[in-house]
Amino acid sequence: MPITPQDLAEHFARRFGEQPRWIVRSPGRVNLIGEHTDYNDGFVLPLAIDRAIWIALRPRDDRRVVVHSIDFEQSGEFSLENLSAGKAGWIEYVKGTAWSLEEAGFQTVGWEGVLVGDVPVGAGLSSSAALEMATARAFAAAGKLQWDPTGMAKLGQRAENEWIGVNCGIMDQLVSAAGRADHALLIDCRTLHTEPVRLPDGVAVVVLDTSTRRGLVDSAYNERRAQCESAAEFFQVPALRDVELEMFEQLSSGLDETTHRRALHVITENDRTLQAAEAMRRGEVCALGVLMNKSHASLCDDYEVSSDALNAMVESALAHDACYGARMTGAGFGGCAVALIDAEAAESFVRSTAAAYQEKTGHSPALYVCQATNGAEIVEGE
Ligand code: GLA
């Protein structure tokens, strides 16, 4: 993090003349496996990471929210009395979350604070979900609202869908709210049941940022969603989650070629995700790595959401002996890949993968070994 919670508290004290009442933290995430399955009511296996957003705050006795972002060197404020959308920007995530809480019938109170984060924006590590969940945590602290991670994640998703206008699934908000240190979270995106699955000993998870960012992700994402919905309609089921591979093989010949491949990815990915959770429980890291590699191939060939940079990164990672598996992570088209490696070789892995990737593409990547952390929490204050 660019500054520590102590620095954040000092920053708060300089601005407001006293110590903050609370400091809350909400993490970004990386998804180990289960990509483009959440909006198909399927399974995902992400972890909350040690890159997060922090807010130091104190309550106000009016119904205003006043926030200063250290990263953007900018302040934003609004009244809870008449919420209306403004120009796109970080404050809209705060406002949208307030709106979503209000819509759900929560009694929100005003607060003021400072905000800082080290989740890179636009890299596919869910900085927006982290901001939504940090905001929800701040409102919950200030207004003494019950903290139910799943309920809050749904409100965050609603803010993203309806206030921000991004049609995402539930994965990012739910893992940011409910992550567990040292564990990945197996999420059933239909029931929203979450099960922490311990990361096997001796492995490290590495985030591999290609440093490429793609536009048009939203339209491609929405197009994939629509293709999945039409495939589910074809099979006459509520979502692709309900199609087993056997059923798919028997009935899918009537699907057009593209929709066929999209559905095949989702159905096989759901299966791989459940298998991956099982491999993790048994400590079978090689099997887990193989599943990640298959996931990447399926995202690349059938779902077509990878990119040259992501493929070059995955290839570079797999060239190192310590790598069990690697794949693109998040929505795709740019951003990050994720690798599972032998923890002892982390340093050499990072060095040689970065060099190989740079050599292949000319881009300077950013690689970080990450820790699985808890979801949104109060780190100081009660
Ligand atoms: C984005 C969305 C998630 C999920 C992934 C793809 O991160 O926000 O809901 O759909 O893409 O797995």
Short mmCIF file of C-alpha atoms and ligand atoms in Angstrom, two decimals:
data_model
loop_
_atom_site.label_atom_id
_atom_site.label_comp_id
_atom_site.label_asym_id
_atom_site.label_seq_id
_atom_site.Cartn_x
_atom_site.Cartn_y
_atom_site.Cartn_z
CA MET A 1 0.00 0.00 0.00
CA PRO A 2 1.27 3.47 -0.78
CA ILE A 3 0.62 4.54 2.83
CA THR A 4 -0.05 2.58 6.04
CA PRO A 5 -3.23 2.78 8.19
CA GLN A 6 -1.18 4.99 10.55
CA ASP A 7 -0.40 7.36 7.69
CA LEU A 8 -4.06 7.33 6.76
CA ALA A 9 -5.05 8.18 10.33
CA GLU A 10 -2.54 11.06 10.32
CA HIS A 11 -3.87 12.28 7.03
CA PHE A 12 -7.36 12.19 8.52
CA ALA A 13 -6.19 14.04 11.64
CA ARG A 14 -4.59 16.81 9.54
CA ARG A 15 -7.82 17.26 7.62
CA PHE A 16 -10.35 16.91 10.43
CA GLY A 17 -8.38 17.82 13.55
CA GLU A 18 -8.82 14.51 15.38
CA GLN A 19 -8.26 10.78 15.00
CA PRO A 20 -10.71 8.85 12.80
CA ARG A 21 -13.39 6.85 14.58
CA TRP A 22 -12.88 3.89 12.25
CA ILE A 23 -10.59 2.66 9.53
CA VAL A 24 -12.16 0.14 7.19
CA ARG A 25 -10.47 -1.96 4.56
CA SER A 26 -11.87 -3.84 1.60
CA PRO A 27 -9.73 -5.96 -0.75
CA GLY A 28 -9.40 -6.45 -4.49
CA ARG A 29 -9.48 -10.00 -5.78
CA VAL A 30 -7.90 -12.43 -8.15
CA ASN A 31 -9.86 -15.36 -9.51
CA LEU A 32 -8.07 -18.72 -9.49
CA ILE A 33 -10.64 -20.40 -11.72
CA GLY A 34 -14.31 -20.14 -12.71
CA GLU A 35 -14.32 -17.36 -15.30
CA HIS A 36 -17.46 -15.98 -16.91
CA THR A 37 -19.46 -18.46 -14.89
CA ASP A 38 -20.90 -16.15 -12.21
CA TYR A 39 -23.60 -14.65 -14.42
CA ASN A 40 -24.53 -18.18 -15.48
CA ASP A 41 -25.41 -19.09 -11.89
CA GLY A 42 -22.24 -21.20 -11.81
CA PHE A 43 -19.16 -21.63 -9.61
CA VAL A 44 -16.11 -19.41 -9.05
CA LEU A 45 -12.99 -19.76 -6.90
CA PRO A 46 -11.47 -16.32 -6.24
CA LEU A 47 -9.39 -15.01 -3.36
CA ALA A 48 -9.38 -11.62 -1.69
CA ILE A 49 -5.86 -10.20 -1.97
CA ASP A 50 -3.53 -7.95 -0.03
CA ARG A 51 -4.31 -5.03 -2.30
CA ALA A 52 -7.17 -3.03 -0.94
CA ILE A 53 -9.04 0.22 -0.40
CA TRP A 54 -9.02 1.87 3.02
CA ILE A 55 -11.33 4.55 4.36
CA ALA A 56 -10.70 6.44 7.61
CA LEU A 57 -13.89 8.11 8.79
CA ARG A 58 -16.02 9.69 11.50
CA PRO A 59 -19.80 10.15 11.56
CA ARG A 60 -21.44 13.51 10.84
CA ASP A 61 -24.57 14.78 12.42
CA ASP A 62 -26.13 15.80 9.13
CA ARG A 63 -26.88 13.58 6.16
CA ARG A 64 -23.88 14.52 4.05
CA VAL A 65 -21.06 12.29 2.91
CA VAL A 66 -17.74 14.04 2.36
CA VAL A 67 -14.77 12.02 1.11
CA HIS A 68 -11.25 12.96 0.09
CA SER A 69 -9.40 10.56 -2.20
CA ILE A 70 -5.67 10.67 -1.57
CA ASP A 71 -4.90 8.85 -4.83
CA PHE A 72 -6.95 11.20 -6.99
CA GLU A 73 -6.11 14.26 -4.84
CA GLN A 74 -9.76 15.14 -5.08
CA SER A 75 -12.70 15.57 -2.74
CA GLY A 76 -16.26 14.55 -3.42
CA GLU A 77 -19.45 15.05 -1.45
CA PHE A 78 -23.16 14.53 -1.65
CA SER A 79 -26.31 14.60 0.44
CA LEU A 80 -28.11 11.39 1.33
CA GLU A 81 -31.37 13.32 0.98
CA ASN A 82 -31.42 13.60 -2.78
CA LEU A 83 -29.04 11.22 -4.48
CA SER A 84 -28.56 11.86 -8.16
CA ALA A 85 -25.96 10.53 -10.56
CA GLY A 86 -23.12 12.85 -11.52
CA LYS A 87 -20.20 12.75 -13.92
CA ALA A 88 -18.40 9.36 -14.02
CA GLY A 89 -15.69 9.10 -11.37
CA TRP A 90 -14.75 7.39 -8.11
CA ILE A 91 -17.33 9.30 -6.01
CA GLU A 92 -20.13 7.69 -8.06
CA TYR A 93 -19.18 4.29 -6.57
CA VAL A 94 -19.58 5.76 -3.09
CA LYS A 95 -22.87 7.43 -4.05
CA GLY A 96 -24.17 4.34 -5.87
CA THR A 97 -23.50 2.20 -2.81
CA ALA A 98 -25.33 4.74 -0.62
CA TRP A 99 -28.25 4.63 -3.06
CA SER A 100 -28.30 0.84 -3.01
CA LEU A 101 -28.30 0.77 0.82
CA GLU A 102 -31.17 3.27 0.87
CA GLU A 103 -33.13 1.30 -1.71
CA ALA A 104 -32.76 -1.79 0.48
CA GLY A 105 -34.27 0.13 3.39
CA PHE A 106 -31.12 0.73 5.48
CA GLN A 107 -31.03 3.88 7.63
CA THR A 108 -27.87 5.57 6.40
CA VAL A 109 -26.11 8.35 8.28
CA GLY A 110 -23.64 10.94 7.01
CA TRP A 111 -19.90 10.59 7.48
CA GLU A 112 -16.66 12.16 6.38
CA GLY A 113 -13.35 10.58 5.67
CA VAL A 114 -10.28 9.98 3.57
CA LEU A 115 -9.84 7.19 1.08
CA VAL A 116 -6.73 5.49 -0.26
CA GLY A 117 -6.06 2.30 -2.18
CA ASP A 118 -3.47 0.19 -3.92
CA VAL A 119 -5.68 -1.91 -6.20
CA PRO A 120 -4.61 -0.85 -9.70
CA VAL A 121 -7.60 0.65 -11.53
CA GLY A 122 -8.68 -1.10 -14.72
CA ALA A 123 -6.34 -4.05 -14.25
CA GLY A 124 -9.06 -6.63 -13.63
CA LEU A 125 -8.41 -6.86 -9.87
CA SER A 126 -11.82 -5.40 -8.97
CA SER A 127 -10.92 -1.99 -7.67
CA SER A 128 -14.55 -0.96 -8.15
CA ALA A 129 -15.96 -3.82 -6.06
CA ALA A 130 -13.33 -3.02 -3.41
CA LEU A 131 -14.52 0.58 -3.34
CA GLU A 132 -18.17 -0.43 -3.15
CA MET A 133 -17.53 -2.83 -0.28
CA ALA A 134 -15.28 -0.36 1.56
CA THR A 135 -18.09 2.19 1.24
CA ALA A 136 -20.68 -0.29 2.50
CA ARG A 137 -18.38 -1.11 5.43
CA ALA A 138 -18.03 2.61 6.19
CA PHE A 139 -21.81 3.14 6.14
CA ALA A 140 -22.28 0.04 8.29
CA ALA A 141 -19.77 1.35 10.86
CA ALA A 142 -21.17 4.90 10.94
CA GLY A 143 -24.83 3.83 11.02
CA LYS A 144 -24.36 0.71 13.18
CA LEU A 145 -25.82 -1.44 10.43
CA GLN A 146 -25.62 -5.20 10.69
CA TRP A 147 -22.75 -6.47 8.53
CA ASP A 148 -23.97 -9.39 6.44
CA PRO A 149 -21.27 -9.96 3.79
CA THR A 150 -23.56 -11.67 1.28
CA GLY A 151 -26.35 -9.12 1.60
CA MET A 152 -23.85 -6.28 1.32
CA ALA A 153 -22.24 -7.88 -1.75
CA LYS A 154 -25.64 -7.99 -3.44
CA LEU A 155 -26.13 -4.30 -2.70
CA GLY A 156 -22.68 -3.55 -4.12
CA GLN A 157 -23.51 -5.49 -7.26
CA ARG A 158 -26.77 -3.57 -7.58
CA ALA A 159 -24.85 -0.28 -7.32
CA GLU A 160 -22.50 -1.45 -10.06
CA ASN A 161 -25.35 -2.69 -12.31
CA GLU A 162 -27.84 0.12 -11.84
CA TRP A 163 -25.89 3.18 -10.72
CA ILE A 164 -22.62 2.71 -12.58
CA GLY A 165 -24.25 0.79 -15.44
CA VAL A 166 -21.85 -2.17 -15.60
CA ASN A 167 -23.64 -5.46 -15.93
CA CYS A 168 -21.28 -7.58 -13.76
CA GLY A 169 -22.01 -10.79 -11.86
CA ILE A 170 -21.69 -11.28 -8.09
CA MET A 171 -18.14 -12.68 -7.83
CA ASP A 172 -16.14 -9.51 -7.24
CA GLN A 173 -18.32 -7.96 -4.55
CA LEU A 174 -18.89 -11.25 -2.76
CA VAL A 175 -15.24 -12.18 -2.44
CA SER A 176 -14.35 -8.60 -1.47
CA ALA A 177 -16.98 -8.82 1.29
CA ALA A 178 -16.51 -12.41 2.42
CA GLY A 179 -12.90 -13.41 1.61
CA ARG A 180 -10.90 -15.36 4.17
CA ALA A 181 -7.16 -15.10 4.94
CA ASP A 182 -5.14 -17.99 3.48
CA HIS A 183 -8.18 -19.32 1.64
CA ALA A 184 -9.86 -19.06 -1.72
CA LEU A 185 -13.65 -18.85 -1.68
CA LEU A 186 -15.70 -21.39 -3.57
CA ILE A 187 -18.87 -19.48 -4.43
CA ASP A 188 -22.05 -21.02 -5.72
CA CYS A 189 -23.34 -18.02 -7.64
CA ARG A 190 -26.91 -19.33 -7.60
CA THR A 191 -27.36 -19.93 -3.88
CA LEU A 192 -24.56 -17.49 -2.91
CA HIS A 193 -23.27 -20.15 -0.55
CA THR A 194 -19.55 -19.58 0.10
CA GLU A 195 -17.02 -22.14 1.25
CA PRO A 196 -13.47 -21.13 2.16
CA VAL A 197 -10.96 -23.57 0.68
CA ARG A 198 -7.47 -23.42 2.16
CA LEU A 199 -4.61 -22.68 -0.23
CA PRO A 200 -2.29 -25.69 -0.24
CA ASP A 201 0.98 -25.34 1.67
CA GLY A 202 4.08 -24.39 -0.25
CA VAL A 203 2.36 -22.64 -3.15
CA ALA A 204 2.16 -18.98 -4.00
CA VAL A 205 -0.40 -17.15 -6.11
CA VAL A 206 1.15 -14.59 -8.43
CA VAL A 207 -0.76 -11.82 -10.18
CA LEU A 208 0.74 -11.08 -13.58
CA ASP A 209 -0.34 -7.69 -14.87
CA THR A 210 0.25 -7.46 -18.63
CA SER A 211 0.08 -3.64 -18.40
CA THR A 212 -2.39 -3.74 -21.27
CA ARG A 213 -5.86 -2.28 -20.85
CA ARG A 214 -8.58 -2.79 -23.42
CA GLY A 215 -11.51 -0.61 -24.26
CA LEU A 216 -14.80 -2.13 -25.40
CA VAL A 217 -14.65 -4.72 -22.61
CA ASP A 218 -18.18 -3.84 -21.55
CA SER A 219 -19.73 -4.43 -24.94
CA ALA A 220 -17.90 -7.73 -25.44
CA TYR A 221 -18.91 -8.75 -21.90
CA ASN A 222 -22.56 -7.96 -22.55
CA GLU A 223 -22.41 -9.83 -25.85
CA ARG A 224 -21.06 -12.94 -24.06
CA ARG A 225 -23.82 -12.67 -21.47
CA ALA A 226 -26.47 -12.47 -24.18
CA GLN A 227 -25.00 -15.51 -25.95
CA CYS A 228 -25.12 -17.48 -22.70
CA GLU A 229 -28.71 -16.44 -22.11
CA SER A 230 -29.74 -17.54 -25.58
CA ALA A 231 -27.99 -20.88 -25.06
CA ALA A 232 -29.86 -21.37 -21.77
CA GLU A 233 -33.10 -20.58 -23.58
CA PHE A 234 -32.23 -23.14 -26.23
CA PHE A 235 -31.85 -25.82 -23.54
CA GLN A 236 -34.97 -24.49 -21.79
CA VAL A 237 -33.24 -24.04 -18.47
CA PRO A 238 -32.94 -20.93 -16.23
CA ALA A 239 -29.16 -20.70 -16.70
CA LEU A 240 -26.25 -22.64 -18.23
CA ARG A 241 -25.47 -23.88 -14.73
CA ASP A 242 -28.31 -26.34 -15.30
CA VAL A 243 -26.75 -27.98 -18.36
CA GLU A 244 -24.58 -31.04 -17.71
CA LEU A 245 -21.92 -31.96 -20.24
CA GLU A 246 -23.84 -35.09 -21.24
CA MET A 247 -27.01 -33.13 -21.93
CA PHE A 248 -24.96 -30.62 -23.87
CA GLU A 249 -23.44 -33.32 -26.05
CA GLN A 250 -26.80 -34.89 -26.78
CA LEU A 251 -28.73 -31.73 -27.56
CA SER A 252 -26.35 -29.00 -28.66
CA SER A 253 -26.18 -29.72 -32.38
CA GLY A 254 -28.98 -27.21 -33.00
CA LEU A 255 -26.90 -24.31 -31.62
CA ASP A 256 -25.04 -22.04 -33.99
CA GLU A 257 -21.28 -22.53 -33.98
CA THR A 258 -20.38 -19.48 -31.85
CA THR A 259 -23.07 -19.99 -29.22
CA HIS A 260 -22.05 -23.64 -29.08
CA ARG A 261 -18.49 -22.72 -28.15
CA ARG A 262 -19.58 -20.09 -25.62
CA ALA A 263 -21.83 -22.59 -23.85
CA LEU A 264 -19.16 -25.28 -23.98
CA HIS A 265 -16.77 -22.98 -22.13
CA VAL A 266 -19.25 -22.22 -19.37
CA ILE A 267 -20.31 -25.84 -18.87
CA THR A 268 -16.75 -27.19 -18.78
CA GLU A 269 -15.53 -24.28 -16.64
CA ASN A 270 -18.14 -24.97 -13.98
CA ASP A 271 -16.94 -28.54 -13.88
CA ARG A 272 -13.27 -27.51 -13.71
CA THR A 273 -14.00 -25.11 -10.86
CA LEU A 274 -15.58 -27.80 -8.71
CA GLN A 275 -12.70 -30.12 -9.55
CA ALA A 276 -10.20 -27.38 -8.69
CA ALA A 277 -11.76 -26.87 -5.25
CA GLU A 278 -11.52 -30.61 -4.67
CA ALA A 279 -7.87 -30.68 -5.82
CA MET A 280 -7.15 -27.83 -3.39
CA ARG A 281 -8.79 -29.63 -0.50
CA ARG A 282 -6.57 -32.62 -1.22
CA GLY A 283 -3.46 -30.53 -1.70
CA GLU A 284 -3.10 -31.76 -5.29
CA VAL A 285 -1.38 -28.73 -6.69
CA CYS A 286 -0.36 -30.29 -10.00
CA ALA A 287 -3.97 -31.22 -10.74
CA LEU A 288 -5.04 -27.69 -9.82
CA GLY A 289 -2.45 -26.26 -12.20
CA VAL A 290 -3.65 -28.46 -15.07
CA LEU A 291 -7.22 -27.24 -14.53
CA MET A 292 -6.05 -23.63 -14.66
CA ASN A 293 -4.27 -24.28 -17.95
CA LYS A 294 -7.38 -25.89 -19.41
CA SER A 295 -9.43 -22.93 -18.24
CA HIS A 296 -7.12 -20.59 -20.12
CA ALA A 297 -7.36 -22.65 -23.32
CA SER A 298 -11.13 -22.65 -23.10
CA LEU A 299 -11.30 -18.87 -22.47
CA CYS A 300 -8.97 -18.34 -25.38
CA ASP A 301 -10.46 -20.70 -27.97
CA ASP A 302 -14.12 -21.11 -27.04
CA TYR A 303 -15.02 -17.97 -25.09
CA GLU A 304 -12.59 -15.75 -27.03
CA VAL A 305 -11.88 -13.26 -24.26
CA SER A 306 -8.10 -13.59 -24.07
CA SER A 307 -5.61 -11.38 -25.92
CA ASP A 308 -2.12 -11.67 -27.40
CA ALA A 309 -0.65 -10.05 -24.30
CA LEU A 310 -2.50 -12.40 -21.93
CA ASN A 311 -1.46 -15.41 -24.00
CA ALA A 312 2.16 -14.24 -24.03
CA MET A 313 2.04 -13.81 -20.25
CA VAL A 314 0.59 -17.26 -19.67
CA GLU A 315 3.20 -18.81 -22.00
CA SER A 316 6.00 -16.95 -20.23
CA ALA A 317 4.78 -18.14 -16.83
CA LEU A 318 4.44 -21.75 -17.92
CA ALA A 319 7.99 -21.75 -19.27
CA HIS A 320 9.26 -21.63 -15.67
CA ASP A 321 9.67 -24.98 -13.89
CA ALA A 322 8.09 -23.68 -10.69
CA CYS A 323 4.77 -22.92 -12.40
CA TYR A 324 1.93 -25.40 -11.83
CA GLY A 325 -0.56 -23.52 -13.95
CA ALA A 326 -1.47 -20.11 -15.32
CA ARG A 327 -4.44 -18.43 -16.92
CA MET A 328 -6.02 -15.09 -17.69
CA THR A 329 -8.18 -13.85 -14.83
CA GLY A 330 -11.17 -11.50 -14.68
CA ALA A 331 -13.21 -10.35 -17.67
CA GLY A 332 -10.28 -10.61 -20.12
CA PHE A 333 -9.08 -8.70 -23.22
CA GLY A 334 -6.18 -7.28 -21.18
CA GLY A 335 -5.34 -6.77 -17.53
CA CYS A 336 -4.03 -9.66 -15.49
CA ALA A 337 -3.21 -13.33 -15.58
CA VAL A 338 -2.74 -15.47 -12.47
CA ALA A 339 -0.21 -18.23 -11.82
CA LEU A 340 0.10 -20.90 -9.18
CA ILE A 341 3.73 -21.59 -8.35
CA ASP A 342 6.08 -23.31 -5.96
CA ALA A 343 6.49 -20.65 -3.25
CA GLU A 344 10.19 -21.32 -2.81
CA ALA A 345 10.95 -20.28 -6.35
CA ALA A 346 8.85 -17.09 -6.26
CA GLU A 347 11.71 -14.69 -6.78
CA SER A 348 13.19 -16.48 -9.75
CA PHE A 349 9.71 -17.01 -11.23
CA VAL A 350 8.87 -13.32 -11.06
CA ARG A 351 12.19 -12.29 -12.55
CA SER A 352 12.21 -14.72 -15.46
CA THR A 353 8.51 -14.44 -16.31
CA ALA A 354 8.69 -10.64 -16.39
CA ALA A 355 11.77 -10.79 -18.64
CA ALA A 356 10.28 -13.39 -20.99
CA TYR A 357 7.03 -11.41 -21.30
CA GLN A 358 8.81 -8.16 -21.94
CA GLU A 359 10.96 -9.80 -24.57
CA LYS A 360 7.91 -11.22 -26.35
CA THR A 361 5.68 -8.15 -26.23
CA GLY A 362 7.75 -5.06 -25.47
CA HIS A 363 5.43 -4.22 -22.54
CA SER A 364 6.73 -3.81 -18.99
CA PRO A 365 4.61 -6.03 -16.79
CA ALA A 366 3.97 -5.81 -13.03
CA LEU A 367 4.12 -9.10 -11.14
CA TYR A 368 3.19 -9.54 -7.51
CA VAL A 369 3.11 -12.51 -5.23
CA CYS A 370 -0.11 -12.06 -3.30
CA GLN A 371 -1.54 -13.24 -0.02
CA ALA A 372 -5.15 -14.30 0.46
CA THR A 373 -6.74 -11.95 2.97
CA ASN A 374 -9.98 -11.38 4.80
CA GLY A 375 -12.85 -9.59 3.13
CA ALA A 376 -14.13 -6.14 4.09
CA GLU A 377 -13.43 -5.41 7.75
CA ILE A 378 -12.97 -2.71 10.33
CA VAL A 379 -9.24 -2.52 10.99
CA GLU A 380 -9.40 0.21 13.63
CA GLY A 381 -12.25 1.31 15.88
CA GLU A 382 -15.29 -0.70 16.88
C1 GLA B 1 -15.76 -9.33 -14.28
C2 GLA B 1 -17.12 -9.28 -13.60
C3 GLA B 1 -17.39 -10.57 -12.81
C4 GLA B 1 -17.14 -11.80 -13.66
C5 GLA B 1 -15.80 -11.72 -14.38
C6 GLA B 1 -15.59 -12.85 -15.35
O1 GLA B 1 -14.77 -9.32 -13.32
O2 GLA B 1 -17.19 -8.18 -12.74
O3 GLA B 1 -18.69 -10.55 -12.29
O4 GLA B 1 -18.19 -12.01 -14.57
O5 GLA B 1 -15.66 -10.50 -15.09
O6 GLA B 1 -15.49 -14.06 -14.67
#
